[in-house]
Coordinates of C-alpha atoms and ligand atoms in Angstrom, one line a residue:
M2 CA -15.6 -25.2 -2.9
E3 CA -12.9 -22.6 -2.5
K4 CA -13.2 -20.6 0.8
A5 CA -13.3 -17.4 -1.2
E6 CA -16.2 -18.5 -3.3
K7 CA -18.1 -19.8 -0.2
L8 CA -17.6 -16.5 1.6
Q9 CA -18.7 -14.6 -1.6
N10 CA -21.9 -16.7 -1.6
I11 CA -22.6 -16.1 2.1
R12 CA -22.1 -12.4 1.7
H13 CA -24.3 -12.0 -1.3
S14 CA -27.0 -14.1 0.3
L15 CA -26.9 -11.8 3.4
A16 CA -27.4 -8.8 1.1
H17 CA -30.7 -10.4 0.1
L18 CA -31.5 -10.8 3.8
L19 CA -30.7 -7.2 4.5
A20 CA -33.0 -6.0 1.7
A21 CA -35.7 -8.3 3.0
S22 CA -35.4 -6.8 6.5
V23 CA -35.4 -3.3 5.1
M24 CA -38.5 -3.9 2.9
D25 CA -40.2 -5.5 5.9
L26 CA -39.6 -2.5 8.2
Y27 CA -39.8 0.3 5.6
P28 CA -42.2 -0.9 2.8
E29 CA -42.0 2.4 0.9
T30 CA -38.3 1.9 0.2
K31 CA -37.0 1.5 -3.3
R32 CA -34.3 -1.2 -3.4
T33 CA -31.6 -1.3 -6.0
I34 CA -28.5 -3.6 -5.9
G35 CA -26.5 -5.5 -3.2
P36 CA -23.3 -7.3 -4.0
A37 CA -20.7 -9.1 -1.9
I38 CA -17.5 -7.1 -1.2
D39 CA -14.3 -7.5 0.8
N40 CA -15.2 -8.5 4.4
G41 CA -19.0 -8.3 3.8
F42 CA -21.7 -6.9 1.6
Y43 CA -23.8 -3.8 1.0
F44 CA -27.2 -2.9 -0.4
D45 CA -28.2 0.5 -1.9
F46 CA -31.7 1.9 -1.1
E47 CA -33.8 5.0 -1.7
F48 CA -35.5 5.5 1.6
L49 CA -38.6 7.7 2.0
Q50 CA -37.2 9.2 5.2
P51 CA -33.4 9.2 5.6
I52 CA -32.0 6.6 8.1
S53 CA -28.8 6.7 10.1
D54 CA -26.4 4.3 11.9
T55 CA -28.7 4.3 14.9
D56 CA -31.4 2.5 12.8
L57 CA -29.0 -0.4 12.0
A58 CA -29.6 -2.3 15.2
K59 CA -33.3 -2.6 14.4
I60 CA -32.6 -3.7 10.8
E61 CA -30.0 -6.3 12.0
K62 CA -32.4 -7.7 14.6
N63 CA -35.0 -8.1 12.0
M64 CA -32.5 -9.9 9.8
R65 CA -31.9 -12.5 12.5
K66 CA -35.6 -12.9 13.0
I67 CA -36.2 -13.6 9.3
L68 CA -33.1 -15.8 8.8
P69 CA -34.6 -19.1 10.3
T70 CA -37.6 -18.8 7.8
W71 CA -35.3 -19.0 4.8
N72 CA -34.0 -22.2 3.3
T73 CA -32.9 -22.6 -0.3
F74 CA -32.9 -20.0 -3.1
E75 CA -35.5 -20.9 -5.7
K76 CA -34.9 -19.5 -9.2
S77 CA -37.6 -18.3 -11.6
E78 CA -37.6 -16.4 -14.8
L79 CA -39.8 -13.5 -15.9
S80 CA -40.2 -11.5 -19.0
G81 CA -39.2 -7.8 -18.8
E82 CA -42.8 -6.7 -18.6
E83 CA -43.6 -9.1 -15.7
A84 CA -40.4 -8.3 -13.9
K85 CA -41.1 -4.6 -13.8
K86 CA -44.5 -5.3 -12.2
E87 CA -42.5 -6.7 -9.2
Y88 CA -41.1 -3.2 -8.6
P89 CA -43.9 -0.7 -9.1
G90 CA -42.5 2.9 -9.1
N91 CA -38.9 1.7 -8.8
P92 CA -36.9 3.4 -11.7
Y93 CA -33.7 1.7 -10.6
K94 CA -34.9 -1.8 -11.1
H95 CA -36.7 -0.8 -14.3
E96 CA -33.5 0.6 -15.7
L97 CA -31.7 -2.7 -14.9
I98 CA -34.4 -4.8 -16.3
D99 CA -34.4 -2.8 -19.6
E100 CA -30.7 -3.3 -19.7
F101 CA -30.8 -7.0 -19.1
T102 CA -33.6 -7.7 -21.6
K103 CA -31.6 -6.1 -24.4
D104 CA -29.9 -9.4 -25.0
V105 CA -32.2 -12.0 -23.4
A106 CA -36.0 -12.4 -23.3
K107 CA -36.2 -13.3 -19.6
V108 CA -34.5 -12.2 -16.4
S109 CA -33.9 -14.4 -13.4
F110 CA -35.3 -13.9 -9.9
Y111 CA -34.3 -15.7 -6.7
K112 CA -36.6 -16.3 -3.8
S113 CA -35.9 -17.5 -0.3
G114 CA -38.6 -17.4 2.4
S115 CA -41.1 -14.8 1.3
Y116 CA -38.5 -12.5 -0.3
S117 CA -37.8 -12.5 -4.0
D118 CA -35.4 -10.3 -6.0
L119 CA -34.0 -9.7 -9.4
C120 CA -30.6 -11.5 -9.4
K121 CA -28.1 -13.4 -11.5
G122 CA -27.3 -15.9 -8.7
G123 CA -24.4 -16.8 -6.5
H124 CA -26.0 -17.8 -3.1
V125 CA -25.4 -20.4 -0.4
E126 CA -27.1 -23.8 -1.0
N127 CA -29.2 -23.3 2.1
M128 CA -29.5 -20.3 4.4
K129 CA -29.0 -22.7 7.3
E130 CA -25.3 -22.6 6.5
I131 CA -25.2 -19.1 7.8
S132 CA -24.9 -18.7 11.6
V133 CA -26.7 -15.8 13.2
D134 CA -23.6 -14.5 14.9
S135 CA -21.3 -14.5 11.8
F136 CA -22.5 -11.1 10.5
K137 CA -23.1 -7.6 11.6
L138 CA -24.4 -4.4 10.0
D139 CA -21.6 -1.9 10.0
R140 CA -22.5 1.6 8.8
V141 CA -24.6 3.8 6.6
A142 CA -23.1 5.9 3.7
G143 CA -24.2 7.9 0.7
A144 CA -23.7 6.4 -2.7
Y145 CA -24.7 7.7 -6.1
W146 CA -26.8 5.3 -8.2
R147 CA -24.3 3.4 -10.4
G148 CA -21.5 5.5 -8.9
D149 CA -22.3 8.4 -11.1
E150 CA -22.5 11.8 -9.4
K151 CA -25.0 13.0 -11.9
N152 CA -27.4 10.4 -10.5
K153 CA -29.4 10.5 -7.4
M154 CA -27.7 9.9 -4.0
L155 CA -28.8 6.7 -2.4
T156 CA -28.4 5.2 1.0
R157 CA -25.9 2.4 1.2
I158 CA -26.0 0.0 4.2
Y159 CA -22.7 -1.9 4.7
G160 CA -22.6 -5.2 6.5
L161 CA -19.7 -7.4 7.7
A162 CA -19.9 -11.2 7.2
F163 CA -17.5 -14.2 7.8
E164 CA -17.8 -17.9 8.0
N165 CA -18.2 -17.8 11.8
K166 CA -18.3 -15.6 14.9
T167 CA -14.6 -16.1 15.6
E168 CA -13.6 -14.8 12.2
L169 CA -15.9 -11.8 12.5
E170 CA -14.5 -10.9 15.9
A171 CA -10.9 -11.3 14.7
Y172 CA -11.7 -8.9 11.8
L173 CA -13.3 -6.4 14.2
E174 CA -10.3 -6.6 16.5
Q175 CA -7.8 -6.1 13.7
R176 CA -9.8 -3.2 12.3
E177 CA -9.8 -1.5 15.8
E178 CA -6.0 -2.0 16.0
A179 CA -5.6 -0.6 12.5
K180 CA -7.5 2.5 13.5
K181 CA -5.2 3.0 16.5
R182 CA -2.2 2.6 14.2
D183 CA -3.5 4.7 11.3
H184 CA -0.4 6.5 10.0
R185 CA -2.3 9.7 9.3
K186 CA -3.4 9.8 13.0
I187 CA 0.1 9.0 14.4
A188 CA 1.8 11.3 11.9
K189 CA -0.3 14.1 13.2
E190 CA 0.3 13.3 16.9
Q191 CA 4.0 13.1 16.3
D192 CA 4.1 16.0 13.9
L193 CA 5.7 14.1 11.0
L194 CA 3.8 15.3 8.0
V195 CA 1.2 17.6 6.7
F196 CA -1.4 17.6 3.9
S197 CA -2.8 21.0 2.8
D198 CA -5.8 21.6 0.6
L199 CA -4.0 24.6 -0.8
V200 CA -1.0 22.4 -1.9
G201 CA -3.2 19.6 -3.2
T202 CA -4.4 16.1 -2.4
G203 CA -1.9 13.3 -2.6
M204 CA 1.0 15.6 -2.1
P205 CA 2.5 15.2 1.4
M206 CA 4.8 17.7 3.1
F207 CA 7.2 16.3 5.6
T208 CA 7.9 18.4 8.7
P209 CA 11.5 18.6 10.1
K210 CA 10.7 15.5 12.3
G211 CA 9.1 13.6 9.5
N212 CA 11.9 14.4 7.1
I213 CA 14.4 12.8 9.6
V214 CA 12.5 9.5 9.3
R215 CA 12.2 9.8 5.5
N216 CA 15.9 10.7 5.2
A217 CA 16.9 7.8 7.4
I218 CA 15.0 5.4 5.2
I219 CA 16.6 6.8 2.1
G220 CA 20.0 6.8 3.8
F221 CA 19.8 3.1 4.5
S222 CA 18.7 2.4 0.9
R223 CA 21.8 4.5 -0.2
E224 CA 24.0 2.3 2.0
L225 CA 22.6 -0.8 0.3
N226 CA 23.0 0.8 -3.2
N227 CA 26.6 1.4 -2.3
E228 CA 27.2 -2.2 -1.4
L229 CA 25.6 -3.3 -4.6
G230 CA 27.8 -1.0 -6.7
F231 CA 25.1 1.5 -7.8
G232 CA 26.1 5.0 -8.8
E233 CA 23.5 7.6 -7.8
V234 CA 22.3 9.9 -10.6
H235 CA 20.1 13.0 -10.5
T236 CA 17.5 13.5 -13.2
P237 CA 14.9 16.1 -14.1
N238 CA 11.3 16.0 -13.1
F239 CA 9.8 16.5 -16.5
N240 CA 10.7 15.5 -20.0
K241 CA 9.7 15.8 -23.6
A242 CA 6.8 13.6 -24.7
E243 CA 9.1 12.1 -27.3
L244 CA 11.1 10.2 -24.6
F245 CA 7.9 8.5 -23.3
K246 CA 6.8 7.7 -26.9
I247 CA 9.9 5.7 -27.5
S248 CA 9.8 4.0 -24.0
G249 CA 6.2 3.0 -24.6
H250 CA 4.9 4.9 -21.5
Y251 CA 3.1 7.3 -23.8
D252 CA 1.0 4.4 -25.1
K253 CA 0.6 2.5 -21.9
Y254 CA 0.6 5.2 -19.2
K255 CA -0.6 8.4 -20.8
E256 CA -3.7 8.5 -18.6
D257 CA -1.6 8.4 -15.5
M258 CA 0.8 11.1 -16.6
L259 CA 0.5 14.9 -15.9
T260 CA 1.3 17.3 -18.7
V261 CA 3.5 20.4 -18.5
Q262 CA 3.3 23.3 -20.9
S263 CA 6.1 25.7 -21.9
Q264 CA 5.4 29.1 -23.4
Y265 CA 8.5 28.7 -25.6
S266 CA 7.6 25.5 -27.4
E267 CA 4.7 23.7 -29.0
E268 CA 6.0 20.5 -27.6
D269 CA 4.3 18.5 -24.9
F270 CA 6.1 17.8 -21.7
F271 CA 5.2 15.2 -19.1
L272 CA 6.0 15.0 -15.4
K273 CA 7.8 11.7 -15.2
P274 CA 6.0 8.6 -13.8
M275 CA 9.2 6.5 -13.9
N276 CA 13.0 7.0 -14.2
C277 CA 13.8 4.2 -16.6
P278 CA 13.7 6.2 -19.9
Q279 CA 16.1 8.8 -18.6
H280 CA 18.5 6.2 -17.3
T281 CA 18.7 4.7 -20.8
Q282 CA 19.9 8.1 -22.1
I283 CA 22.7 8.3 -19.5
Y284 CA 23.7 4.8 -20.6
A285 CA 23.5 5.8 -24.3
S286 CA 25.6 9.0 -23.8
R287 CA 28.9 7.2 -24.5
P288 CA 30.2 4.0 -26.2
R289 CA 30.0 0.9 -23.9
S290 CA 32.1 -2.2 -24.0
Y291 CA 31.3 -5.6 -22.5
R292 CA 34.0 -4.8 -19.9
D293 CA 32.0 -1.8 -18.7
L294 CA 29.0 -3.9 -17.7
P295 CA 27.1 -4.1 -15.5
I296 CA 26.4 -0.4 -15.3
R297 CA 24.1 0.4 -12.3
Y298 CA 22.2 3.7 -11.7
S299 CA 20.1 4.5 -8.7
D300 CA 17.8 7.5 -8.4
F301 CA 15.6 9.1 -5.7
A302 CA 13.9 11.6 -8.0
N303 CA 10.3 12.5 -7.4
L304 CA 7.8 10.7 -9.6
Y305 CA 4.3 11.9 -10.5
R306 CA 1.1 10.0 -11.2
D307 CA -2.3 11.4 -12.0
E308 CA -4.2 9.2 -9.5
R309 CA -8.0 9.7 -9.1
P310 CA -8.5 12.1 -6.1
G311 CA -11.0 9.6 -4.6
E312 CA -8.3 6.9 -4.5
L313 CA -5.7 9.0 -2.6
S314 CA -5.2 8.0 1.0
G315 CA -2.5 9.3 3.4
L316 CA 0.9 8.0 2.3
V317 CA -0.4 4.8 0.8
R318 CA -1.3 6.3 -2.5
L319 CA 0.2 9.6 -3.7
R320 CA 0.4 11.8 -6.7
C321 CA 4.0 12.8 -5.9
F322 CA 6.5 10.4 -4.4
A323 CA 10.0 9.2 -4.7
Q324 CA 11.3 5.6 -5.1
D325 CA 14.5 4.0 -4.2
D326 CA 14.7 3.2 -7.8
G327 CA 17.6 1.6 -9.8
H328 CA 18.4 0.1 -13.2
V329 CA 21.1 -2.3 -14.1
F330 CA 22.4 -2.6 -17.7
C331 CA 24.1 -5.9 -18.1
R332 CA 25.0 -8.8 -20.3
K333 CA 22.8 -11.9 -20.3
D334 CA 25.4 -13.9 -18.5
Q335 CA 25.3 -11.4 -15.7
I336 CA 21.6 -11.5 -15.0
E337 CA 21.8 -14.2 -12.4
E338 CA 24.4 -12.6 -10.2
E339 CA 22.8 -9.2 -10.4
V340 CA 19.3 -10.4 -9.4
S341 CA 20.8 -12.6 -6.7
N342 CA 22.6 -9.6 -5.2
I343 CA 19.5 -7.4 -5.3
L344 CA 17.5 -10.1 -3.7
N345 CA 20.0 -10.3 -0.9
A346 CA 19.8 -6.5 -0.4
I347 CA 16.0 -6.6 -0.2
E348 CA 16.0 -9.4 2.3
K349 CA 18.6 -7.5 4.4
A350 CA 16.5 -4.4 4.4
L351 CA 13.2 -6.2 5.3
K352 CA 15.0 -8.1 8.2
L353 CA 16.4 -4.8 9.5
Y354 CA 12.9 -3.2 9.4
K355 CA 11.6 -6.4 11.1
I356 CA 9.0 -6.9 8.3
D357 CA 7.8 -10.3 7.2
Y358 CA 7.5 -10.9 3.5
W359 CA 6.9 -13.4 0.7
M360 CA 7.7 -13.1 -3.0
R361 CA 5.6 -13.6 -6.0
L362 CA 7.4 -14.9 -9.1
S363 CA 5.3 -13.3 -11.9
L364 CA 5.5 -15.4 -15.1
R365 CA 4.0 -14.9 -18.5
D366 CA 0.7 -16.7 -19.4
P367 CA 1.8 -19.7 -21.5
N368 CA -1.6 -19.8 -23.2
N369 CA -1.5 -16.1 -24.3
K370 CA 2.1 -15.6 -25.5
E371 CA 1.2 -12.9 -28.0
K372 CA 0.6 -10.5 -25.1
Y373 CA 4.3 -10.4 -24.5
L374 CA 7.4 -9.2 -26.3
G375 CA 10.4 -11.4 -26.9
T376 CA 11.1 -14.9 -28.1
D377 CA 10.2 -18.2 -26.3
E378 CA 13.8 -18.8 -25.7
I379 CA 14.4 -15.5 -23.9
W380 CA 11.3 -16.0 -21.7
E381 CA 12.1 -19.6 -20.8
N382 CA 15.6 -18.7 -19.9
S383 CA 14.8 -15.7 -17.8
Q384 CA 12.0 -17.4 -16.0
A385 CA 14.2 -20.3 -15.3
I386 CA 16.9 -18.0 -13.9
M387 CA 14.5 -16.3 -11.5
K388 CA 13.0 -19.6 -10.4
K389 CA 16.4 -21.1 -9.7
L390 CA 17.5 -18.1 -7.6
L391 CA 14.4 -18.2 -5.5
D392 CA 14.7 -21.9 -4.9
A393 CA 18.4 -21.7 -4.1
K394 CA 17.8 -19.0 -1.6
Q395 CA 14.9 -20.9 0.0
I396 CA 12.7 -17.9 -0.3
N397 CA 9.0 -18.3 0.4
Y398 CA 7.5 -17.6 -3.0
R399 CA 4.4 -18.3 -5.1
A400 CA 4.5 -18.5 -8.9
A401 CA 1.8 -16.6 -10.7
E402 CA 1.3 -17.2 -14.4
G403 CA 0.0 -14.2 -16.3
E404 CA 1.4 -11.6 -13.8
A405 CA 4.6 -10.8 -15.7
A406 CA 5.2 -7.4 -17.3
F407 CA 4.7 -7.4 -21.1
Y408 CA 8.5 -7.0 -21.4
G409 CA 9.8 -9.6 -19.0
P410 CA 9.2 -11.7 -15.8
K411 CA 9.5 -10.2 -12.4
I412 CA 9.7 -10.9 -8.7
D413 CA 7.2 -8.9 -6.6
I414 CA 8.0 -8.4 -3.0
M415 CA 5.0 -8.5 -0.7
A416 CA 5.6 -7.1 2.8
V417 CA 3.4 -8.5 5.6
D418 CA 3.0 -6.0 8.5
A419 CA 2.3 -6.5 12.2
L420 CA -1.4 -6.7 11.4
K421 CA -0.8 -9.4 8.7
R422 CA -1.7 -7.0 6.0
E423 CA 0.1 -7.3 2.7
W424 CA 1.7 -4.5 0.8
Q425 CA 3.5 -4.8 -2.5
I426 CA 6.6 -2.7 -1.9
S427 CA 9.0 -3.4 -4.8
T428 CA 9.8 -5.5 -7.8
I429 CA 12.8 -6.8 -9.7
Q430 CA 12.0 -6.9 -13.4
L431 CA 13.9 -8.3 -16.3
D432 CA 13.4 -6.1 -19.4
F433 CA 14.4 -7.2 -22.9
N434 CA 12.3 -4.5 -24.5
Q435 CA 13.3 -0.9 -23.6
P436 CA 17.0 -1.5 -24.5
N437 CA 15.8 -2.4 -28.0
R438 CA 13.4 0.5 -28.2
F439 CA 16.2 3.0 -27.3
E440 CA 18.7 1.1 -29.5
L441 CA 21.1 0.6 -26.6
E442 CA 24.2 -1.3 -27.3
Y443 CA 27.7 -2.4 -26.2
T444 CA 30.6 -3.8 -28.1
D445 CA 31.2 -7.5 -27.3
S446 CA 34.6 -9.2 -26.9
D447 CA 34.4 -10.3 -30.6
G448 CA 33.8 -6.7 -31.7
S449 CA 30.1 -7.3 -32.5
K450 CA 27.3 -4.9 -31.3
Q451 CA 25.0 -6.4 -28.7
T452 CA 21.9 -5.2 -26.8
P453 CA 22.2 -5.1 -23.0
V454 CA 19.5 -6.4 -20.7
M455 CA 17.9 -3.9 -18.4
I456 CA 16.9 -4.8 -14.8
H457 CA 14.5 -2.5 -13.0
R458 CA 14.5 -2.7 -9.2
A459 CA 13.5 -1.0 -6.1
L460 CA 14.5 -2.2 -2.6
I461 CA 11.8 -0.9 -0.3
G462 CA 9.8 0.9 -3.1
S463 CA 8.7 4.4 -2.3
P464 CA 10.3 5.8 0.9
D465 CA 7.2 8.0 1.3
R466 CA 4.8 5.1 1.1
F467 CA 7.1 2.8 3.1
M468 CA 7.2 5.4 5.9
G469 CA 3.4 5.1 6.1
I470 CA 3.7 1.3 6.3
L471 CA 6.4 1.5 8.9
I472 CA 4.4 3.9 11.1
E473 CA 1.5 1.4 11.2
H474 CA 3.9 -1.6 11.5
Y475 CA 5.6 0.0 14.5
A476 CA 2.5 1.7 15.8
G477 CA 4.5 4.9 15.9
A478 CA 7.3 3.4 18.0
F479 CA 10.3 3.8 15.6
P480 CA 13.5 1.9 16.4
L481 CA 16.3 4.2 17.7
W482 CA 18.0 4.8 14.4
L483 CA 14.8 5.9 12.7
A484 CA 13.2 7.9 15.6
P485 CA 12.8 11.6 15.0
V486 CA 13.6 12.3 18.6
Q487 CA 16.0 9.6 20.0
V488 CA 16.4 10.8 23.6
K489 CA 14.4 13.2 25.8
I490 CA 16.0 14.8 28.8
I491 CA 13.7 15.6 31.7
P492 CA 15.0 17.6 34.7
V493 CA 12.9 16.9 37.9
R494 CA 12.7 20.6 38.8
T495 CA 13.9 23.8 37.3
N496 CA 16.9 23.9 39.6
H497 CA 18.2 20.8 37.7
N498 CA 18.0 22.6 34.3
D499 CA 21.7 23.5 34.2
Y500 CA 22.8 19.9 34.5
A501 CA 20.1 18.8 32.1
K502 CA 21.4 21.4 29.6
E503 CA 24.9 20.0 30.0
I504 CA 23.8 16.5 29.1
Y505 CA 21.7 17.9 26.2
E506 CA 24.7 19.7 24.7
L507 CA 26.8 16.5 25.1
L508 CA 24.4 14.3 23.2
K509 CA 23.8 17.0 20.6
A510 CA 27.6 17.3 20.0
N511 CA 27.5 13.5 19.3
N512 CA 24.8 13.9 16.6
I513 CA 22.2 12.2 18.8
R514 CA 18.7 13.7 18.2
V515 CA 17.8 15.0 21.6
E516 CA 15.1 17.2 23.1
L517 CA 15.3 19.0 26.5
D518 CA 12.0 19.3 28.3
D519 CA 12.9 22.1 30.8
A520 CA 9.4 23.4 31.2
D521 CA 8.3 24.2 34.8
A522 CA 5.8 21.3 34.7
N523 CA 5.0 18.2 36.7
L524 CA 7.6 15.4 36.3
G525 CA 4.8 12.8 35.7
S526 CA 3.3 14.7 32.9
K527 CA 6.7 15.2 31.2
V528 CA 7.4 11.5 31.3
R529 CA 3.9 10.7 30.1
D530 CA 4.5 13.1 27.2
A531 CA 7.8 11.2 26.2
K532 CA 5.9 7.9 26.4
N533 CA 3.0 9.1 24.3
N534 CA 5.3 10.3 21.6
K535 CA 7.0 6.9 21.7
V536 CA 10.5 8.4 22.3
P537 CA 12.9 5.4 22.6
Y538 CA 14.8 6.8 25.6
W539 CA 14.4 9.4 28.3
I540 CA 16.7 10.6 31.0
V541 CA 15.3 11.9 34.3
L542 CA 17.8 14.2 36.1
G543 CA 17.4 15.2 39.8
D544 CA 19.5 15.7 42.9
K545 CA 20.8 12.1 43.0
E546 CA 22.1 12.3 39.4
I547 CA 23.8 15.6 40.0
E548 CA 25.5 14.4 43.2
A549 CA 26.8 11.3 41.5
A550 CA 27.6 13.1 38.2
K551 CA 25.6 10.4 36.4
V552 CA 22.4 9.9 34.5
T553 CA 19.4 7.6 34.9
L554 CA 18.3 6.1 31.6
E555 CA 14.9 4.7 30.9
S556 CA 13.9 2.8 27.7
R557 CA 10.5 2.7 26.0
D558 CA 11.0 -1.0 25.2
A559 CA 13.2 -2.3 28.1
G560 CA 12.1 -0.1 31.0
Q561 CA 14.5 1.2 33.8
L562 CA 18.2 0.8 32.8
G563 CA 19.6 2.4 36.0
Q564 CA 22.4 4.9 36.5
M565 CA 25.4 5.3 34.2
S566 CA 28.2 7.7 33.5
K567 CA 27.9 10.3 30.7
E568 CA 30.6 8.4 28.7
E569 CA 28.7 5.1 29.1
L570 CA 25.5 6.8 28.0
V571 CA 27.0 8.3 24.8
S572 CA 28.8 5.1 23.8
K573 CA 25.7 3.0 24.4
L574 CA 23.5 5.2 22.3
L575 CA 26.1 5.6 19.5
E576 CA 26.6 1.9 19.3
E577 CA 22.9 1.2 19.0
I578 CA 22.4 3.9 16.4
K579 CA 25.3 2.6 14.4
N580 CA 24.0 -1.0 14.5
K581 CA 20.5 0.2 13.7
K582 CA 19.0 -1.6 16.6
Ligands
LIG28 ZN1 -28.7 -12.9 -5.4
LIG29 ZN1 12.3 1.2 -14.3

């Protein structure tokens, strides 16, 4: 059995055990449903008296007491009528039973120990497989019956469950570390970005410090775009509906798009969810010859998606964000080189950011070809090109059938952060569809009209979202070139302020992001403050430094670096910033 299926069965069986424990301790409770979820399970109840997190220990202890009395799960079948008798006065179970018996005469029950419940199955073979220390009740939350806010609010008890104690402890440790690294928390401590209820959820505002980081990320993507031969364009934030009707977004993405009204026209406008349709219009603005290709456009315009408010979370999912987006229009014989160069740039970026990654080659489903546009030949060719490239580069990838876009295969880049969490950050997609829909063409060497291929690509994806990932990956300790404050100058006492000011001006004149902490405060607390804010370097200046006309440099990562001259200091810092160390 697959590990995932085994875990699923363990977790669902434990949901039964949780309900058994609750019914034992609180017999008046109405039980509802309890599925397995990521990392564990939950069960929803209507309690007579509300319970809280402090009651969980008691319920968990009782679970451990019941566990040894359970063995296998015995299945039985009851008619709707009989089934309802098992749950007197429980409208939730009655609703489910009515629903299930619409199509079938009998519903199934599963019993282990002395506890039985309405259930479709999916348990461990024997409860003895579950060790007592591999699970833990986690927290209590409110949840509407069937997730509908018009329904009654129930009490949900969440539990964590793994195959063994070691895995449970590893998960708890990772979760604790993730809490410490939460980008929303660190962004607040370091004053990087702000969310405001008045502005709206999912719409971050970057402070001057945060915008330095964001601009540095964009700046590096611009450097890569330059090397790849992309020309940066600037495009409007909203467009006529007609454009998205032709591109196909209107049909496929309408629910995710935000509308805009004009008082001067009846026409519908949409805030754009993607840049591709606009880029086709720049391409189409003049005649193109085979010699002009590839033509490459990059764009950092804001994009807008109407995400459900409940799904928005920090920088990870936003309603307004940019992408380091780009589109290549090329001939078929140029695909290989273009994709290869883009892959190189992505690898270069991820190495620089010190982020691990793997790639997913997303292919069409060979048993469901009618889901996709384009001929077999085009698909076989383009899939073979991408496969060949990944093999040649010895990139760690997994092929996934059925994951392609409807218009072409793609390579999805999955970043793996310091906590081993995976984030899909960007894709390279071959598109044989939009160029046709927009009737794009170029004149070939023989004078015939041909349709170019379109390659969609992003290097690190959204700079906004990527910044959230980086904050957690680095635990707030940005490398020097990204750090909002690169150096902090700390005079020992106020009589050292003049010299400190001189060093401050010197670094500032060299475009180094420097702060001077000349407050009349205790030296220890000033140094602590620099450390807490994860500033890469600080310089403590006192009598010794003034006498020697030198500075003493200390590094967040390398500790004490000793005394050096002002010139040495400037050239060391500039060198490191330039090399993005
Ligand atoms: Zn079950
Ligand atoms: Zn695109």
